[in-house]
PDB file of C-alpha atoms in Angstrom:
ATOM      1  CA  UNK A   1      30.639  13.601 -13.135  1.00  0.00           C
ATOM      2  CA  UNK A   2      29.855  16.511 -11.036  1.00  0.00           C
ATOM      3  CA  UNK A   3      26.351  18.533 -11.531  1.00  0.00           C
ATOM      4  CA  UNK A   4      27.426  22.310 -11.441  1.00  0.00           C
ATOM      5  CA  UNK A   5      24.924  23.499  -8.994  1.00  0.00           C
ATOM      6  CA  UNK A   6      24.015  26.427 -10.172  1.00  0.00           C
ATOM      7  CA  UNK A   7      23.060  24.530 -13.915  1.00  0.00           C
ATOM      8  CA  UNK A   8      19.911  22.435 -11.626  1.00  0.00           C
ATOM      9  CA  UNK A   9      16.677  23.099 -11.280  1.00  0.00           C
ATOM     10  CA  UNK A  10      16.468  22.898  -7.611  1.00  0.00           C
ATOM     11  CA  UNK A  11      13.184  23.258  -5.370  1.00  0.00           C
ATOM     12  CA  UNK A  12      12.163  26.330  -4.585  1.00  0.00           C
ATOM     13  CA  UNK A  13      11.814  26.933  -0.540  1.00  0.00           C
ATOM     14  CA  UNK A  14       7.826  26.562  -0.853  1.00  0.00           C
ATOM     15  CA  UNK A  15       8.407  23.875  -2.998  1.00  0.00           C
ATOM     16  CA  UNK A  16      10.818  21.919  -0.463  1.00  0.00           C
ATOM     17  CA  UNK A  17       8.329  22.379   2.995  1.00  0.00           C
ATOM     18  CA  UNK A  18       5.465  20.595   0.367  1.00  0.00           C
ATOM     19  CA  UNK A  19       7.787  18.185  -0.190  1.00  0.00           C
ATOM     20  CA  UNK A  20       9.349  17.369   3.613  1.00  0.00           C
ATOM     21  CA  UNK A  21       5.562  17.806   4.510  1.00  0.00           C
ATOM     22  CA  UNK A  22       4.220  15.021   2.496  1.00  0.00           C
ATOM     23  CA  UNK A  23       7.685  12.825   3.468  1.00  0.00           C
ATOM     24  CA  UNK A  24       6.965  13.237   7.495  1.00  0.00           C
ATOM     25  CA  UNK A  25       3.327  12.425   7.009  1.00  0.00           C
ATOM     26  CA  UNK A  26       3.355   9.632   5.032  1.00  0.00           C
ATOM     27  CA  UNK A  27       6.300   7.959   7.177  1.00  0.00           C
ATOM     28  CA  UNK A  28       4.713   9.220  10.700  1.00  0.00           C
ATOM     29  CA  UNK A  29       0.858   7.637   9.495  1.00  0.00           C
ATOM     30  CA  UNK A  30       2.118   4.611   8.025  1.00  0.00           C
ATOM     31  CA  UNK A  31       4.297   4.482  11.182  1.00  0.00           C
ATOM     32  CA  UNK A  32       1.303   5.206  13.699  1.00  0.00           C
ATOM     33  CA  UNK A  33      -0.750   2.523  11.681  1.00  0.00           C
ATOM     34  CA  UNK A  34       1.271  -0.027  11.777  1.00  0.00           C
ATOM     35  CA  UNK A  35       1.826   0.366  15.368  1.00  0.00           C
ATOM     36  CA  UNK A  36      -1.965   0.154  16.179  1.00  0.00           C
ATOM     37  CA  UNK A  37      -2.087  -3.042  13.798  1.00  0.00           C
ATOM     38  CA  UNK A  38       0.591  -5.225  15.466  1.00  0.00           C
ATOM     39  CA  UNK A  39      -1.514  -4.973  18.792  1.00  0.00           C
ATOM     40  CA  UNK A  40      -3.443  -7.593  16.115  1.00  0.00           C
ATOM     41  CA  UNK A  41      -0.972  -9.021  15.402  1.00  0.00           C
ATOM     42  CA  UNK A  42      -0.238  -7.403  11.914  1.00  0.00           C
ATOM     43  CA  UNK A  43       2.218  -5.062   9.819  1.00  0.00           C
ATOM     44  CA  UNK A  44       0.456  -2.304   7.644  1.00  0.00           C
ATOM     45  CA  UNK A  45       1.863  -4.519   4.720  1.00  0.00           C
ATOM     46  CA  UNK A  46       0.230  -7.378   6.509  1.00  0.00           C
ATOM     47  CA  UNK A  47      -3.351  -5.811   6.230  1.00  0.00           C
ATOM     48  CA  UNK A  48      -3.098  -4.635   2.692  1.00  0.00           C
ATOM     49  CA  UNK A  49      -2.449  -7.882   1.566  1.00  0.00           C
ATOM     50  CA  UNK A  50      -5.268  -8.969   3.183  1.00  0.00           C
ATOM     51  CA  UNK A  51      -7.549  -6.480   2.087  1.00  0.00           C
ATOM     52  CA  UNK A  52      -6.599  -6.747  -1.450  1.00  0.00           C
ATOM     53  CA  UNK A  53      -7.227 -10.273  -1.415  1.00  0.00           C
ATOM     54  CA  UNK A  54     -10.885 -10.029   0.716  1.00  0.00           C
ATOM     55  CA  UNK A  55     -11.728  -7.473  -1.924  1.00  0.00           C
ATOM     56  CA  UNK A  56     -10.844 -10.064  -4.948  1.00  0.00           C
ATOM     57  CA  UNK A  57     -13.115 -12.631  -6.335  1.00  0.00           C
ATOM     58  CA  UNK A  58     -12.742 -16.158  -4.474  1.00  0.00           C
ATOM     59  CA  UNK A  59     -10.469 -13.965  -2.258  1.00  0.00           C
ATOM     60  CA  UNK A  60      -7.364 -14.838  -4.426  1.00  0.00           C
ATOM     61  CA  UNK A  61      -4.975 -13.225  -6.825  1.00  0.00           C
ATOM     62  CA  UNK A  62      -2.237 -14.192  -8.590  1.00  0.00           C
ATOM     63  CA  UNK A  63       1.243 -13.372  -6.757  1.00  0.00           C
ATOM     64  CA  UNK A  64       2.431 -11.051  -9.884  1.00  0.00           C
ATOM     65  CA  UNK A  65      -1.136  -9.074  -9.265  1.00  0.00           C
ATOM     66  CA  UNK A  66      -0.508  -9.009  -5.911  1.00  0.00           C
ATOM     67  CA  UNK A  67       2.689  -7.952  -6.066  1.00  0.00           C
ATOM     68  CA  UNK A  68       1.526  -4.777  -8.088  1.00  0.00           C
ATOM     69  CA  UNK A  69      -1.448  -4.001  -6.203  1.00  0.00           C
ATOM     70  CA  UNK A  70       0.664  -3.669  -3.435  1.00  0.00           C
ATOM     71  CA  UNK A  71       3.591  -2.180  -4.660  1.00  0.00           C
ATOM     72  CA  UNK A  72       6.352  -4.409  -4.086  1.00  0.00           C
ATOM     73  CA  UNK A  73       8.751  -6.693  -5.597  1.00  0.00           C
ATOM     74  CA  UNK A  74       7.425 -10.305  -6.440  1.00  0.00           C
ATOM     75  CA  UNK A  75      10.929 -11.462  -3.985  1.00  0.00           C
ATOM     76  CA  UNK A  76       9.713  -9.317  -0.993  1.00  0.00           C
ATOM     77  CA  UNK A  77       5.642 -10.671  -1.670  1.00  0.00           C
ATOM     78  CA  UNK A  78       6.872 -13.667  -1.536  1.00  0.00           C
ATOM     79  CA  UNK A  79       9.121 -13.709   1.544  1.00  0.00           C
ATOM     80  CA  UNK A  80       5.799 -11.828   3.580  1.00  0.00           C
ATOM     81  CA  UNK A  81       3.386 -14.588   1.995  1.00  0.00           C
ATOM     82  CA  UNK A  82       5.718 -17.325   3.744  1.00  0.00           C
ATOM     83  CA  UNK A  83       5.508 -15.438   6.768  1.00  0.00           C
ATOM     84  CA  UNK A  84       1.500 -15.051   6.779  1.00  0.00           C
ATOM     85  CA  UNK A  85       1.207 -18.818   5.754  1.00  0.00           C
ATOM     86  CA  UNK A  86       2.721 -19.790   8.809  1.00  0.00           C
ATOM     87  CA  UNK A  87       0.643 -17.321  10.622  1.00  0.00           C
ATOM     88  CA  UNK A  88      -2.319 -19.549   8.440  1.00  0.00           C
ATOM     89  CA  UNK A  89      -3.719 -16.205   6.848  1.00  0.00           C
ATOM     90  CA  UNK A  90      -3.111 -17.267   3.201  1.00  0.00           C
ATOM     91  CA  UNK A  91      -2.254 -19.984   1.619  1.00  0.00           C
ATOM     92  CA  UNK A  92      -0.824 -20.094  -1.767  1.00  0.00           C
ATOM     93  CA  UNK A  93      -2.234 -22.165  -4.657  1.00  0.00           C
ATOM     94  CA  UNK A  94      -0.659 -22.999  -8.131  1.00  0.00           C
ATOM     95  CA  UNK A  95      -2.844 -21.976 -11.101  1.00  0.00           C
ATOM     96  CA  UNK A  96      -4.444 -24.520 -12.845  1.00  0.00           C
ATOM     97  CA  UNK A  97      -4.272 -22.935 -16.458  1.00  0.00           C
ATOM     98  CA  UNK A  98      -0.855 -21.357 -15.721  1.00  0.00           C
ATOM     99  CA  UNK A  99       1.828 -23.501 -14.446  1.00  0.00           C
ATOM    100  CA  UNK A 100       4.138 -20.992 -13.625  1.00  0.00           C
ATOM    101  CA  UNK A 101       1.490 -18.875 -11.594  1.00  0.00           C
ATOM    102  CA  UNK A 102       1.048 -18.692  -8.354  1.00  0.00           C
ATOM    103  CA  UNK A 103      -2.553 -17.555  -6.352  1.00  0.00           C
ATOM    104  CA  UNK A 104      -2.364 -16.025  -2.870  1.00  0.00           C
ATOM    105  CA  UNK A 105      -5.279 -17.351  -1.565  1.00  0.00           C
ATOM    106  CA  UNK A 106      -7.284 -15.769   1.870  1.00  0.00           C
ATOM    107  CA  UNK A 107      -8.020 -18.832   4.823  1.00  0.00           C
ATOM    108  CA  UNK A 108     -10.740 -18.630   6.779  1.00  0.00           C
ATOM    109  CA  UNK A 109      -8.607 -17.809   9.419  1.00  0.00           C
ATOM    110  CA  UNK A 110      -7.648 -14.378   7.550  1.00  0.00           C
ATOM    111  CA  UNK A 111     -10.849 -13.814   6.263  1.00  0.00           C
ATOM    112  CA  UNK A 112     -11.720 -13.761  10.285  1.00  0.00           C
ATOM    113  CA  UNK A 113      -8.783 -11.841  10.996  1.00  0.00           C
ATOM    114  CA  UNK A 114      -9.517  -9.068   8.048  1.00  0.00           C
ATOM    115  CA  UNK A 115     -13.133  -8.856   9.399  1.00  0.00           C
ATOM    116  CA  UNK A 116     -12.070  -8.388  13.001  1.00  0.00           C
ATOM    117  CA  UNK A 117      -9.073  -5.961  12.657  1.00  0.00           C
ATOM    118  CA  UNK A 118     -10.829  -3.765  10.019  1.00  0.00           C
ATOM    119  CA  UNK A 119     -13.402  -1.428  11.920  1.00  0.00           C
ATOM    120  CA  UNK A 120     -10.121  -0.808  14.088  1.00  0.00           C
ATOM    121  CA  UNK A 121      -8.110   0.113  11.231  1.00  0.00           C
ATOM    122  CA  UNK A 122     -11.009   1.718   9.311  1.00  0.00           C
ATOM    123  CA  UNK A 123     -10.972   3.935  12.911  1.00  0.00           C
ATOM    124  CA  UNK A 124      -7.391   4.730  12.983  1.00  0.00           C
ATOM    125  CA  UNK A 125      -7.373   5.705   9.225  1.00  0.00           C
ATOM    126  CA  UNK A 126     -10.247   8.344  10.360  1.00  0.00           C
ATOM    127  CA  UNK A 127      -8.719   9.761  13.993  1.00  0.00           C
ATOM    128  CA  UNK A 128      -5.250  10.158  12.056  1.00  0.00           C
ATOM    129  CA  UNK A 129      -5.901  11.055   8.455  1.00  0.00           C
ATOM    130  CA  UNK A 130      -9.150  11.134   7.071  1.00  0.00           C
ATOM    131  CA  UNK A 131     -11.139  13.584  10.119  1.00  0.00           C
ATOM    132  CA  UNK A 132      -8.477  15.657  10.392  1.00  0.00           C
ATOM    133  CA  UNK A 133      -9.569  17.209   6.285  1.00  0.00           C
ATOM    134  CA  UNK A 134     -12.689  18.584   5.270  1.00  0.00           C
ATOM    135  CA  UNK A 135     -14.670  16.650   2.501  1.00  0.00           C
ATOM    136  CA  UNK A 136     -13.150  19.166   0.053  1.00  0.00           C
ATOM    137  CA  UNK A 137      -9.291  18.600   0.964  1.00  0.00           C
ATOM    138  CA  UNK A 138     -10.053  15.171   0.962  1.00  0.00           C
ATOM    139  CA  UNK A 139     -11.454  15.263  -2.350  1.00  0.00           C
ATOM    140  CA  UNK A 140      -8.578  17.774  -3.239  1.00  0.00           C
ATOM    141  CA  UNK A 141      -5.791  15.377  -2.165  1.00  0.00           C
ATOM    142  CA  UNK A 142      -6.785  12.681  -4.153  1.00  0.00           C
ATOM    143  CA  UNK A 143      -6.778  14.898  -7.628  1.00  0.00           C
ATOM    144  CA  UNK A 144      -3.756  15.868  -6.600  1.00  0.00           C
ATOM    145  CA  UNK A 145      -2.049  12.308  -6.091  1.00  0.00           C
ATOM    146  CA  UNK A 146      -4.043  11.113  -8.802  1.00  0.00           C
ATOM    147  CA  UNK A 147      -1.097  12.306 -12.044  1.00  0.00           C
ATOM    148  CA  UNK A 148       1.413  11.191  -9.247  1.00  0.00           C
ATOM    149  CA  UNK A 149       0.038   7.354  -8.927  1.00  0.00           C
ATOM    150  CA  UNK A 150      -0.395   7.557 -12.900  1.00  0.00           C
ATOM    151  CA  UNK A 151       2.758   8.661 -13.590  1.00  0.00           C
ATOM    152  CA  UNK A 152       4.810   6.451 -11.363  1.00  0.00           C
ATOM    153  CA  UNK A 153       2.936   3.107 -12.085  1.00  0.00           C
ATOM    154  CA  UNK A 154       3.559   3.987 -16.364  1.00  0.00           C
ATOM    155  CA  UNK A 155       7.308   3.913 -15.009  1.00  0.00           C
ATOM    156  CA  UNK A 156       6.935   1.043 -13.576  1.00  0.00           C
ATOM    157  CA  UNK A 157       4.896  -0.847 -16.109  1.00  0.00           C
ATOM    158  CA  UNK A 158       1.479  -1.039 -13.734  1.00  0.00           C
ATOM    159  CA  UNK A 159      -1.685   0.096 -14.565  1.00  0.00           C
ATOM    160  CA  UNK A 160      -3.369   1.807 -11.808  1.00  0.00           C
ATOM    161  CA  UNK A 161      -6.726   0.123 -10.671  1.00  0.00           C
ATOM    162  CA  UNK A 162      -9.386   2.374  -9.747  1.00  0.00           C
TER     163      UNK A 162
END
């Protein structure tokens, strides 16, 4: 079925640079970051995964929690899991009360790794986002992406954590 164009609310022009402007800075940051984080030998997925767990009590979640938190499919988790296992970042652990369930579980060796790479990181994020806003926009962007994040985890049946 064809739409008849002139039936669709298109975006207006203004509306259309706001949007191309938040596409090319999202994809050239995460871009930029990543590159800085594989002189660690790490992907920008690699790190969140590690943050999220350093941040979680006994530095484990559950892959399904994981999987949410960082916003992909349990298939793709668990393919990057295998692939920081055999880097001996994580481990994974079965769940005691939960057969089923899966933990992703921090090593030592990526506790080490988190606590080494993140002042680097924490750096980057500054120089190429965060210092480049005043306290204001900062505090202006996230009410702004704020309904977004709501809106798109209720789609997708995920609960934003705050």
């Amino acid at each position: 079925m064809l739409v008849d164009m002139d039936d669709h609310r298109w975006l207006t022009p203004h509306e259309q640079r706001a949007w191309r402007a938040h596409l090319a800075a999202h994809r050239l940051l995460f871009l930029q970051l990543d590159r800085e984080l594989q002189g660690s030998g790490l992907s920008l997925n690699d790190y969140e995964i590690l943050v999220n767990l350093s941040e979680s009590p006994g530095r484990r979640m559950r892959m399904s929690e994981l999987a949410d938190a960082t916003i992909q499919s349990r298939s793709r988790l668990s393919h990057q899991i295998s692939r920081m296992e055999a880097a001996g970042l994580v481990t994974r652990e079965e769940c005691e009360d939960d057969r089923r369930g899966t933990f992703a579980v921090l090593t030592d060796q990526g506790w080490e790794t988190i606590r080494r790479v993140a002042p680097d990181h924490v750096d980057s994020v500054r120089r190429h986002f965060i210092d480049l806003m005043t306290p204001d926009q900062v505090s202006t962007l996230e009410r702004i992406y704020a309904p977004v994040i709501d809106h798109l985890q209720g789609v997708r049946g995920v609960r934003r954590n705050d």
